[in-house]
Amino acid sequence: MRLCAKQTQASLPLLHSPLSSTVTHPQKGHLFSLTSNTTTAFRNLEQAMRAADARMMGVSVLGRRETVILRHPDDCAAVSRDQETYGKANTGWRHLERWLGRGLVAESDVAHHAAVKEVLLPAFKAASVKGFVPLFAEVGEELADLIEGAAAKDPSKAYDVRNACRRATLDVIGKAAFGFNFGALGYAAARLREGRGVEEGGGGAAAGSAGAVTDAQIGDADCDVIGIFDAVLFPAMILLFELPFPQFMIPGIDGYFKGIEKLDAVIAKIIAAKRVGGPAALEGGDILSFMLKAQAAGNDVITDKQIRDELQVFTLAGSDTTAATLSFALYELSRHPEVQEACAAEAAALLGDGPSRGASSAALQSQMPMLTAVINETLRLYPAATEYVRCTTKDVVLGGYAIKAGSFVLPSPYSTQRHPDYWPRPDEWLPERWLPQNAKELAPHADKAWFPFAQGPRACIGRYFSVLELQTILAVLLRRLRFGRVEGYDAVTCENFTLSTVDGALVLPATRAR
Ligand code: HEM
């Protein structure tokens, strides 16, 4: 672990002075220490940078590549905006080629990425995604049914809302992006009716390393795509670290490859169903239809392979990220009953007896200020992507520090969004900081120190989609349910590709009297 000590611009040193700190990183540990440290490295790094009041910090991963974590908003913005100097080529994404191919998030060729993004952007604009509100509300109701069903069985039993949220967001992405029902919530509801639990697994790193891929028929009601994800995510995260001999070094790597095969089978099935349906099947407003229509119109960027890759990317990027935000929001709401009641009142006033059909994110924001504040604050304290990675294409000086060509630089939403220089009371979950009357005092630098969706040309394409999804599902849930605190329980964060928890996100749900 090394700290980028402040150096004079004149000397332009390429050295970083050593830091003795408690931060552990996979430099020389054996396999078990490696895996456990990797899942909590983001937390240790944030604390070490804060203790040292460091602008950035360098770590060495297995002694291979210099890796620098950034927590200054200007550095994060500079890296995010300049693709020529801070590219995606050579970053760990290429190790996930078998899975994500050259889909948007993994593509390193700037021109190809820009061409694909230009085609897809219209489908993700705020005006386009508002058409999905009825779908978000429908899935929100199904999620509420599942949670309510579990609570009815045993009202005193702590409920892991995280896995339920993962199921909901997977169903949303299936229906909205592909016009396909993964049936993830239906699978859990059926198991609950049979008296068999599916939510006990936790869904964190431990579940990921278990490597269980179901043999269920893909795309049918008894298929558990969440189970496939559990097998894929953890080895995928470790693959990003460029370990030598991954086939021997990474626990669960067989489950990773089998899982990708299964996901590929699901995706082939989804695309085939669309093509068989002819032009009528392309009128559903989903993103796959959008791509197939672009292809039929002669757009040569959208090849069959590109469509397959994007579907893999959307399944990944569009589900666990939003699920993490949703479940952390419910967890924090369970600990802040007064905020929860304010949100429930907003939801009741807005939704009345039915979902707000066709509302835009901006409209919901003005009508649900507290609920929107809850989402912003949850994304601040628990950004699903704690860091994102770029690779320097030449020697650079960033924020006064010299960094060698070929180094990884990681803008860190997690560390920047907890930085005491930019956030008063940084570790407190305080949704009210986002209300206009408090912003000056409690969120004075939000415009530059809050970027959970990244920034610049590689910023998240799904931002409006996911915020609208979160607003709608949270409103539907809070109108029907109250989430109580589980005494003595504090969620422990870890990383399982996206921000996760070691032990789920436990709450005590109860039906609200209406
Ligand atoms: C709370 C939810 C979400 C968060 C916090 C989030 C965060 C991010 C971040 C930080 C990046 C940049 C990654 C990088 O540069 O390596 C990103 C990229 C991306 N996200 Fe999201 N995301 C969310 C939801 C979604 C959704 C719902 C979708 C799709 C429906 C989506 C699709 C994508 C895609 C395709 C990219 C790659 C964009 C590009 O490279 O041009 N994300 N996201």
Coordinates of C-alpha atoms and ligand atoms in Angstrom, one line a residue:
M1 CA 0.0 0.0 0.0
R2 CA 1.5 3.3 -1.0
L3 CA 0.4 6.9 -0.6
C4 CA 0.8 9.4 -3.4
A5 CA 2.7 11.9 -1.3
K6 CA 2.5 15.5 -2.5
Q7 CA 5.5 16.3 -4.7
T8 CA 6.6 19.4 -6.5
Q9 CA 5.5 19.7 -10.1
A10 CA 9.1 20.5 -11.0
S11 CA 10.5 17.1 -10.1
L12 CA 7.6 15.2 -11.6
P13 CA 8.5 12.1 -9.6
L14 CA 7.1 8.7 -10.6
L15 CA 7.6 7.5 -7.1
H16 CA 5.1 7.3 -4.3
S17 CA 6.3 7.3 -0.7
P18 CA 5.5 4.3 1.4
L19 CA 2.7 4.4 3.8
S20 CA 2.4 2.1 6.7
S21 CA -1.3 1.5 7.2
T22 CA -3.8 -1.2 8.2
V23 CA -5.1 -1.4 4.7
T24 CA -4.7 -4.9 3.3
H25 CA -4.8 -5.5 -0.4
P26 CA -4.1 -8.6 -2.5
Q27 CA -0.4 -8.1 -2.7
K28 CA 1.0 -11.3 -1.3
G29 CA -1.7 -13.0 0.7
H30 CA -2.7 -16.6 0.1
L31 CA -5.9 -17.3 -1.7
F32 CA -8.2 -17.0 1.3
S33 CA -6.8 -13.7 2.6
L34 CA -6.9 -12.5 -1.0
T35 CA -10.6 -13.2 -1.5
S36 CA -11.7 -11.8 1.9
N37 CA -9.6 -8.6 1.5
T38 CA -10.8 -8.0 -2.0
T39 CA -14.4 -7.7 -0.9
T40 CA -13.7 -5.0 1.7
A41 CA -10.8 -3.2 0.1
F42 CA -12.9 -0.2 -0.9
R43 CA -13.7 0.4 2.8
N44 CA -10.2 0.1 4.0
L45 CA -8.9 2.4 1.3
E46 CA -11.5 5.1 2.1
Q47 CA -10.5 5.0 5.7
A48 CA -6.8 5.0 5.0
M49 CA -7.1 8.0 2.6
R50 CA -9.2 9.8 5.2
A51 CA -6.8 9.2 8.0
A52 CA -3.9 10.4 5.9
D53 CA -5.9 13.2 4.4
A54 CA -4.6 11.9 1.1
R55 CA -5.8 13.3 -2.2
M56 CA -5.2 9.8 -3.8
M57 CA -3.6 6.6 -2.8
G58 CA -1.6 4.0 -4.7
V59 CA -1.8 0.3 -4.2
S60 CA -0.1 -2.5 -5.9
V61 CA -2.1 -5.5 -6.9
L62 CA 0.1 -8.6 -6.7
G63 CA 2.9 -6.3 -7.6
R64 CA 1.8 -6.1 -11.2
R65 CA 0.3 -2.8 -12.0
E66 CA 0.3 0.5 -10.2
T67 CA -3.3 1.2 -9.1
V68 CA -4.3 4.7 -7.9
I69 CA -7.6 5.4 -6.1
L70 CA -8.9 9.0 -6.5
R71 CA -11.0 10.9 -4.0
H72 CA -10.6 14.5 -5.2
P73 CA -13.6 15.6 -7.3
D74 CA -11.4 17.5 -9.8
D75 CA -9.2 14.4 -10.4
C76 CA -12.2 12.1 -10.7
A77 CA -13.8 14.5 -13.3
A78 CA -10.6 14.9 -15.2
V79 CA -10.1 11.2 -15.5
S80 CA -13.7 10.5 -16.4
R81 CA -13.8 13.1 -19.1
D82 CA -10.5 12.5 -21.0
Q83 CA -10.8 9.1 -22.7
E84 CA -7.6 9.6 -24.7
T85 CA -5.4 9.8 -21.6
Y86 CA -7.5 7.6 -19.3
G87 CA -8.8 4.8 -21.5
K88 CA -10.7 1.6 -20.9
A89 CA -8.2 -0.5 -22.9
N90 CA -6.1 -2.8 -20.7
T91 CA -8.5 -2.4 -17.8
G92 CA -9.8 -5.6 -16.3
W93 CA -12.9 -5.6 -18.4
R94 CA -11.0 -7.4 -21.2
H95 CA -10.8 -10.4 -18.9
L96 CA -14.6 -10.6 -19.0
E97 CA -14.7 -10.7 -22.8
R98 CA -16.3 -14.2 -22.8
W99 CA -19.2 -12.8 -20.8
L100 CA -19.7 -9.2 -21.8
G101 CA -18.0 -9.2 -25.2
R102 CA -17.8 -5.7 -26.6
G103 CA -21.0 -4.4 -24.9
L104 CA -21.1 -0.8 -23.9
V105 CA -19.6 -1.0 -20.5
A106 CA -16.6 -3.2 -21.6
E107 CA -15.8 -1.6 -25.0
S108 CA -12.4 0.1 -25.1
D109 CA -12.4 1.3 -28.6
V110 CA -13.5 5.0 -28.3
A111 CA -15.0 5.3 -31.8
H112 CA -16.9 2.0 -31.7
H113 CA -18.2 2.8 -28.2
A114 CA -19.4 6.2 -29.4
A115 CA -21.2 4.8 -32.4
V116 CA -23.1 2.2 -30.3
K117 CA -23.9 4.7 -27.6
E118 CA -25.3 7.1 -30.2
V119 CA -27.7 4.4 -31.4
L120 CA -28.8 3.4 -27.9
L121 CA -29.0 6.8 -26.2
P122 CA -32.5 7.8 -27.5
A123 CA -33.9 4.6 -25.8
F124 CA -32.6 5.8 -22.4
K125 CA -33.5 9.5 -22.5
A126 CA -35.8 10.7 -19.7
A127 CA -38.7 11.1 -22.2
S128 CA -38.3 7.5 -23.4
V129 CA -38.0 5.8 -20.1
K130 CA -41.1 7.4 -18.6
G131 CA -43.1 4.9 -20.6
F132 CA -41.8 2.2 -18.3
V133 CA -43.4 3.6 -15.2
P134 CA -46.5 1.3 -15.3
L135 CA -44.1 -1.6 -15.6
F136 CA -42.0 -0.4 -12.7
A137 CA -45.2 -0.1 -10.6
E138 CA -46.4 -3.6 -11.6
V139 CA -43.1 -5.1 -10.5
G140 CA -43.2 -3.0 -7.4
E141 CA -46.6 -4.5 -6.5
E142 CA -45.3 -8.0 -7.1
L143 CA -42.3 -7.3 -4.9
A144 CA -44.7 -6.0 -2.2
D145 CA -46.8 -9.2 -2.5
L146 CA -43.7 -11.3 -2.0
I147 CA -42.5 -9.4 1.0
E148 CA -46.0 -9.2 2.5
G149 CA -46.4 -13.0 2.0
A150 CA -43.2 -13.7 3.9
A151 CA -44.2 -11.3 6.7
A152 CA -47.6 -12.9 7.0
K153 CA -45.9 -16.3 7.6
D154 CA -43.9 -15.1 10.4
P155 CA -44.2 -11.3 11.3
S156 CA -41.3 -11.5 13.9
K157 CA -38.8 -13.0 11.4
A158 CA -36.1 -10.7 9.9
Y159 CA -36.5 -10.6 6.2
D160 CA -33.6 -10.2 3.7
V161 CA -34.9 -7.6 1.4
R162 CA -31.8 -7.6 -0.7
N163 CA -32.4 -10.8 -2.6
A164 CA -36.1 -9.8 -3.1
C165 CA -34.9 -6.5 -4.6
R166 CA -32.5 -8.3 -6.9
R167 CA -35.4 -10.4 -8.2
A168 CA -37.5 -7.3 -8.8
T169 CA -34.8 -5.4 -10.7
L170 CA -34.0 -8.5 -12.8
D171 CA -37.6 -8.8 -13.7
V172 CA -37.7 -5.1 -14.6
I173 CA -34.7 -5.3 -16.9
G174 CA -36.1 -8.5 -18.5
K175 CA -39.4 -6.9 -19.3
A176 CA -38.2 -3.3 -20.1
A177 CA -35.0 -4.1 -22.0
F178 CA -35.9 -7.4 -23.6
G179 CA -39.7 -7.8 -23.4
F180 CA -39.0 -11.1 -21.6
N181 CA -40.1 -12.3 -18.2
F182 CA -37.3 -13.8 -16.1
G183 CA -39.9 -14.7 -13.6
A184 CA -37.4 -14.1 -10.7
L185 CA -40.1 -12.8 -8.3
G186 CA -42.5 -15.5 -9.4
Y187 CA -39.9 -18.1 -8.7
A188 CA -39.4 -16.8 -5.1
A189 CA -43.2 -16.5 -4.6
A190 CA -43.7 -20.1 -5.7
R191 CA -41.0 -21.4 -3.4
L192 CA -42.5 -19.4 -0.5
R193 CA -46.0 -21.0 -1.2
E194 CA -44.3 -24.4 -1.1
G195 CA -42.8 -23.5 2.2
R196 CA -39.3 -23.5 0.7
G197 CA -37.1 -20.5 1.3
V198 CA -35.0 -18.9 -1.4
E199 CA -33.9 -15.8 0.4
E200 CA -31.8 -17.4 3.1
G201 CA -28.7 -17.4 0.9
G202 CA -27.8 -13.8 1.6
G203 CA -26.7 -13.0 -2.0
G204 CA -23.3 -11.6 -0.9
A205 CA -19.8 -12.8 -1.5
A206 CA -20.4 -16.0 0.3
A207 CA -23.2 -17.0 -1.9
G208 CA -21.2 -16.0 -4.9
S209 CA -18.3 -18.2 -4.0
A210 CA -20.6 -21.2 -3.5
G211 CA -20.8 -21.5 -7.2
A212 CA -24.3 -23.1 -7.4
V213 CA -25.8 -23.0 -10.9
T214 CA -29.2 -24.5 -11.1
D215 CA -30.0 -27.0 -13.8
A216 CA -33.4 -25.6 -14.2
Q217 CA -34.9 -25.0 -17.6
I218 CA -33.8 -21.5 -18.7
G219 CA -36.6 -19.0 -19.1
D220 CA -39.3 -21.2 -17.6
A221 CA -41.0 -20.4 -14.3
D222 CA -38.7 -22.7 -12.3
C223 CA -35.5 -21.2 -13.5
D224 CA -33.5 -19.1 -11.1
V225 CA -31.4 -16.6 -13.0
I226 CA -30.4 -15.1 -9.7
G227 CA -28.8 -18.4 -8.8
I228 CA -26.8 -18.1 -12.1
F229 CA -25.7 -14.6 -11.2
D230 CA -24.6 -15.8 -7.8
A231 CA -22.2 -18.2 -9.5
V232 CA -20.9 -15.6 -12.0
L233 CA -20.4 -12.4 -10.1
F234 CA -17.8 -13.3 -7.5
P235 CA -15.3 -15.0 -9.9
A236 CA -15.9 -12.2 -12.4
M237 CA -14.9 -9.6 -9.9
I238 CA -11.7 -11.6 -9.1
L239 CA -10.9 -12.0 -12.8
L240 CA -10.7 -8.2 -13.0
F241 CA -7.5 -8.4 -10.9
E242 CA -5.6 -10.1 -13.7
L243 CA -4.5 -13.1 -11.6
P244 CA -2.2 -15.5 -13.3
F245 CA -3.7 -19.0 -13.9
P246 CA -7.3 -17.9 -13.1
Q247 CA -8.5 -21.4 -13.7
F248 CA -6.5 -22.5 -10.6
M249 CA -6.5 -19.3 -8.6
I250 CA -10.2 -18.3 -8.6
P251 CA -12.7 -20.2 -6.5
G252 CA -15.9 -21.0 -8.4
I253 CA -14.4 -20.3 -11.8
D254 CA -16.2 -23.3 -13.3
G255 CA -19.5 -21.9 -12.1
Y256 CA -18.5 -18.7 -13.9
F257 CA -18.1 -20.4 -17.3
K258 CA -21.2 -22.6 -16.8
G259 CA -23.2 -19.5 -15.7
I260 CA -22.2 -17.6 -18.8
E261 CA -23.2 -20.6 -21.0
K262 CA -26.6 -20.5 -19.3
L263 CA -27.0 -16.8 -19.6
D264 CA -26.1 -17.1 -23.3
A265 CA -28.8 -19.7 -23.7
V266 CA -31.3 -17.3 -22.0
I267 CA -30.3 -14.5 -24.3
A268 CA -30.4 -16.6 -27.5
K269 CA -33.9 -17.7 -26.5
I270 CA -35.0 -14.1 -25.9
I271 CA -33.7 -12.9 -29.3
A272 CA -35.2 -15.9 -31.1
A273 CA -38.6 -15.2 -29.6
K274 CA -38.4 -11.6 -30.8
R275 CA -37.4 -12.6 -34.3
V276 CA -40.1 -15.2 -34.6
G277 CA -42.7 -12.7 -33.5
G278 CA -42.0 -10.6 -36.7
P279 CA -42.5 -6.8 -36.9
A280 CA -45.4 -6.9 -34.4
A281 CA -43.1 -8.2 -31.7
L282 CA -40.9 -5.2 -32.1
E283 CA -43.5 -2.7 -31.1
G284 CA -43.3 -3.4 -27.3
G285 CA -41.2 -0.4 -26.6
D286 CA -38.4 -2.5 -25.1
I287 CA -34.7 -1.9 -25.8
L288 CA -34.1 -5.1 -27.7
S289 CA -36.8 -4.2 -30.1
F290 CA -35.2 -0.8 -30.5
M291 CA -31.9 -2.5 -31.4
L292 CA -33.5 -5.0 -33.8
K293 CA -35.3 -2.2 -35.6
A294 CA -32.1 -0.2 -35.9
Q295 CA -30.5 -3.4 -37.4
A296 CA -33.4 -3.9 -39.8
A297 CA -33.0 -0.3 -40.9
G298 CA -29.5 -1.1 -42.0
N299 CA -27.5 0.2 -39.1
D300 CA -24.3 -1.8 -39.4
V301 CA -23.0 -1.0 -35.9
I302 CA -25.8 -3.2 -34.4
T303 CA -24.7 -6.6 -35.4
D304 CA -26.0 -9.9 -33.9
K305 CA -23.0 -10.1 -31.7
Q306 CA -23.4 -6.5 -30.5
I307 CA -27.0 -7.3 -29.6
R308 CA -25.9 -10.4 -27.6
D309 CA -23.2 -8.4 -25.9
E310 CA -25.5 -5.5 -24.9
L311 CA -28.1 -7.9 -23.5
Q312 CA -25.5 -9.4 -21.3
V313 CA -24.4 -5.9 -20.2
F314 CA -27.9 -4.7 -19.5
T315 CA -28.7 -7.9 -17.5
L316 CA -25.6 -7.2 -15.3
A317 CA -25.4 -3.4 -15.2
G318 CA -29.2 -2.8 -15.0
S319 CA -30.1 -5.2 -12.2
D320 CA -27.7 -5.6 -9.3
T321 CA -26.8 -1.9 -9.2
T322 CA -30.4 -0.7 -8.8
A323 CA -31.2 -3.6 -6.4
A324 CA -28.3 -2.6 -4.2
T325 CA -29.6 1.0 -4.0
L326 CA -33.2 -0.1 -3.3
S327 CA -32.2 -2.5 -0.6
F328 CA -29.8 -0.1 1.1
A329 CA -32.6 2.6 1.0
L330 CA -35.1 0.2 2.7
Y331 CA -32.5 -0.8 5.3
E332 CA -31.8 2.9 6.1
L333 CA -35.5 3.7 6.1
S334 CA -36.0 0.9 8.7
R335 CA -33.6 2.7 10.9
H336 CA -35.2 6.2 10.4
P337 CA -38.9 5.8 10.9
E338 CA -39.6 9.5 10.7
V339 CA -38.1 9.7 7.2
Q340 CA -40.0 6.6 6.3
E341 CA -43.3 8.1 7.3
A342 CA -42.6 11.3 5.4
C343 CA -41.9 9.2 2.3
A344 CA -45.0 7.0 2.8
A345 CA -47.1 10.2 3.1
E346 CA -45.6 11.4 -0.2
A347 CA -46.3 8.1 -1.9
A348 CA -49.9 7.9 -0.6
A349 CA -50.6 11.5 -1.8
L350 CA -49.1 10.8 -5.2
L351 CA -50.3 7.3 -5.9
G352 CA -53.7 7.3 -4.2
D353 CA -55.2 4.0 -5.3
G354 CA -53.2 3.5 -8.4
P355 CA -49.7 3.9 -9.8
S356 CA -48.7 7.2 -11.4
R357 CA -49.0 6.2 -15.0
G358 CA -46.5 7.8 -17.3
A359 CA -45.0 10.2 -14.7
S360 CA -41.5 11.5 -15.6
S361 CA -38.7 11.5 -13.2
A362 CA -38.8 15.3 -12.9
A363 CA -42.5 15.2 -12.1
L364 CA -41.9 12.6 -9.4
Q365 CA -39.0 14.6 -8.0
S366 CA -41.1 17.7 -7.5
Q367 CA -44.0 15.6 -6.0
M368 CA -41.8 13.3 -3.9
P369 CA -38.9 15.5 -2.6
M370 CA -38.2 13.3 0.4
L371 CA -38.3 10.1 -1.5
T372 CA -36.0 11.5 -4.1
A373 CA -33.7 12.8 -1.3
V374 CA -33.6 9.2 0.1
I375 CA -32.4 7.9 -3.3
N376 CA -29.7 10.6 -3.7
E377 CA -28.5 10.0 -0.1
T378 CA -28.4 6.3 -0.5
L379 CA -26.5 6.6 -3.8
R380 CA -24.0 8.9 -1.9
L381 CA -23.3 6.6 1.0
Y382 CA -23.7 3.3 -0.8
P383 CA -22.8 3.8 -4.5
A384 CA -23.3 0.5 -6.3
A385 CA -20.1 1.0 -8.2
T386 CA -17.7 2.0 -5.4
E387 CA -15.0 2.7 -8.0
Y388 CA -14.6 2.5 -11.7
V389 CA -11.4 1.9 -13.6
R390 CA -9.4 3.6 -16.3
C391 CA -5.8 3.0 -17.6
T392 CA -3.3 5.8 -18.3
T393 CA -2.2 5.7 -22.0
K394 CA 0.9 7.9 -21.2
D395 CA 2.8 9.3 -18.2
V396 CA 0.6 11.9 -16.6
V397 CA 0.5 14.4 -13.8
L398 CA -2.8 14.4 -12.0
G399 CA -3.6 16.7 -9.1
G400 CA 0.1 17.4 -8.7
Y401 CA 1.2 13.7 -8.7
A402 CA 3.0 11.8 -11.3
I403 CA 1.5 8.6 -12.5
K404 CA 3.2 6.2 -15.0
A405 CA 1.8 5.1 -18.3
G406 CA -0.1 1.8 -18.0
S407 CA -1.3 2.5 -14.4
F408 CA -4.9 1.9 -13.3
V409 CA -6.6 5.0 -12.0
L410 CA -9.9 4.6 -10.2
P411 CA -12.2 7.5 -9.6
S412 CA -14.0 6.5 -6.4
P413 CA -17.6 7.6 -5.8
Y414 CA -17.5 5.8 -2.5
S415 CA -14.5 7.7 -1.1
T416 CA -15.3 11.1 -2.7
Q417 CA -18.9 10.9 -1.5
R418 CA -17.7 10.4 2.1
H419 CA -15.0 13.0 1.9
P420 CA -15.3 15.3 5.0
D421 CA -14.0 18.4 3.0
Y422 CA -17.0 18.1 0.7
W423 CA -19.7 16.6 2.9
P424 CA -20.7 17.9 6.3
R425 CA -21.5 14.9 8.6
P426 CA -20.1 12.6 5.9
D427 CA -20.9 9.2 7.5
E428 CA -24.5 10.0 8.5
W429 CA -27.4 9.0 6.2
L430 CA -29.2 12.4 6.1
P431 CA -31.7 12.5 3.2
E432 CA -32.7 16.0 4.3
R433 CA -29.4 17.4 3.0
W434 CA -30.9 17.1 -0.5
L435 CA -33.9 19.3 0.3
P436 CA -33.4 22.7 -1.4
Q437 CA -33.6 24.6 1.9
N438 CA -30.7 22.5 3.4
A439 CA -28.5 22.0 0.4
K440 CA -26.3 25.0 1.0
E441 CA -25.4 23.8 4.5
L442 CA -25.4 20.0 4.1
A443 CA -24.6 19.4 0.4
P444 CA -22.6 22.4 -0.6
H445 CA -20.4 20.6 -3.2
A446 CA -22.9 18.0 -4.5
D447 CA -22.6 19.2 -8.0
K448 CA -19.0 18.0 -8.2
A449 CA -18.6 15.5 -5.3
W450 CA -21.6 13.3 -6.1
F451 CA -21.2 11.1 -9.2
P452 CA -22.6 7.6 -8.5
F453 CA -23.4 7.2 -12.2
A454 CA -19.8 8.3 -13.2
Q455 CA -19.3 11.3 -15.5
G456 CA -18.3 12.1 -19.0
P457 CA -18.6 10.1 -22.2
R458 CA -18.7 6.7 -20.3
A459 CA -21.3 7.8 -17.8
C460 CA -24.1 5.4 -17.0
I461 CA -26.6 5.2 -19.8
G462 CA -29.3 3.8 -17.4
R463 CA -29.3 6.7 -15.0
Y464 CA -32.8 8.1 -15.7
F465 CA -34.1 4.6 -16.1
S466 CA -32.8 3.5 -12.7
V467 CA -33.8 6.6 -10.8
L468 CA -37.4 6.4 -12.2
E469 CA -37.5 2.7 -11.3
L470 CA -36.3 3.4 -7.8
Q471 CA -38.8 6.3 -7.3
T472 CA -41.7 4.2 -8.5
I473 CA -40.9 0.9 -6.7
L474 CA -40.1 2.7 -3.4
A475 CA -43.3 4.6 -3.6
V476 CA -45.3 1.5 -4.3
L477 CA -43.6 -0.4 -1.5
L478 CA -44.0 2.3 1.1
R479 CA -47.6 2.9 0.3
R480 CA -48.3 -0.8 1.3
L481 CA -45.6 -1.7 3.8
R482 CA -43.8 -0.4 6.8
F483 CA -40.2 -1.6 7.3
G484 CA -39.1 -2.0 10.9
R485 CA -35.6 -2.1 12.3
V486 CA -34.1 -5.4 13.2
E487 CA -32.7 -4.8 16.7
G488 CA -29.0 -5.5 17.1
Y489 CA -28.4 -5.8 13.3
D490 CA -26.1 -3.6 11.3
A491 CA -25.5 -4.5 7.7
V492 CA -21.8 -5.1 6.8
T493 CA -20.9 -3.9 3.4
C494 CA -18.7 -5.9 1.0
E495 CA -18.2 -6.1 -2.7
N496 CA -19.6 -8.8 -4.9
F497 CA -18.9 -7.1 -8.3
T498 CA -21.3 -4.3 -7.1
L499 CA -21.6 -3.0 -3.6
S500 CA -23.3 -5.7 -1.5
T501 CA -23.6 -6.9 2.1
V502 CA -22.1 -9.9 3.8
D503 CA -25.5 -10.8 5.3
G504 CA -28.2 -9.4 3.1
A505 CA -30.2 -6.4 4.2
L506 CA -32.5 -7.4 7.1
V507 CA -35.7 -5.6 7.9
L508 CA -39.0 -6.4 9.7
P509 CA -41.7 -5.7 7.2
A510 CA -45.4 -5.3 8.1
T511 CA -48.5 -4.4 6.1
R512 CA -49.6 -0.8 6.5
A513 CA -53.2 -0.2 7.5
R514 CA -55.0 1.7 4.7
Ligands
HEM1 C1 -28.4 2.7 -9.2 C2 -28.2 2.2 -10.4 C3 -26.9 2.3 -11.2 C4 -25.7 2.8 -10.9 C5 -25.2 3.3 -9.5 C6 -24.8 2.7 -12.0 C7 -23.5 3.1 -12.1 C8 -22.8 3.1 -13.3 C9 -21.4 3.6 -13.4 C10 -20.6 4.1 -12.2 C11 -21.0 3.4 -14.6 C12 -19.6 3.7 -15.2 C13 -18.8 2.4 -15.3 C14 -17.4 2.5 -15.9 O1 -17.1 3.5 -16.4 O2 -16.7 1.5 -15.9 C15 -22.1 2.8 -15.4 C16 -22.1 2.5 -16.7 C17 -23.1 1.9 -17.4 N1 -24.3 1.6 -16.9 FE1 -25.0 2.0 -15.0 N2 -25.6 2.2 -13.1 C18 -26.9 2.0 -12.6 C19 -27.9 1.5 -13.3 C20 -27.9 1.1 -14.6 C21 -29.1 0.6 -15.4 C22 -30.5 0.5 -14.8 C23 -28.6 0.3 -16.6 C24 -29.3 -0.2 -17.8 C25 -30.6 -0.3 -18.0 C26 -27.2 0.6 -16.7 C27 -26.4 0.5 -17.8 C28 -25.1 0.9 -17.9 C29 -24.3 0.8 -19.1 C30 -24.7 0.2 -20.4 C31 -23.0 1.4 -18.8 C32 -21.8 1.6 -19.7 C33 -22.0 3.1 -20.3 C34 -20.8 3.4 -21.2 O3 -19.7 2.9 -21.0 O4 -21.0 4.3 -22.0 N3 -26.8 1.1 -15.4 N4 -23.2 2.7 -14.5

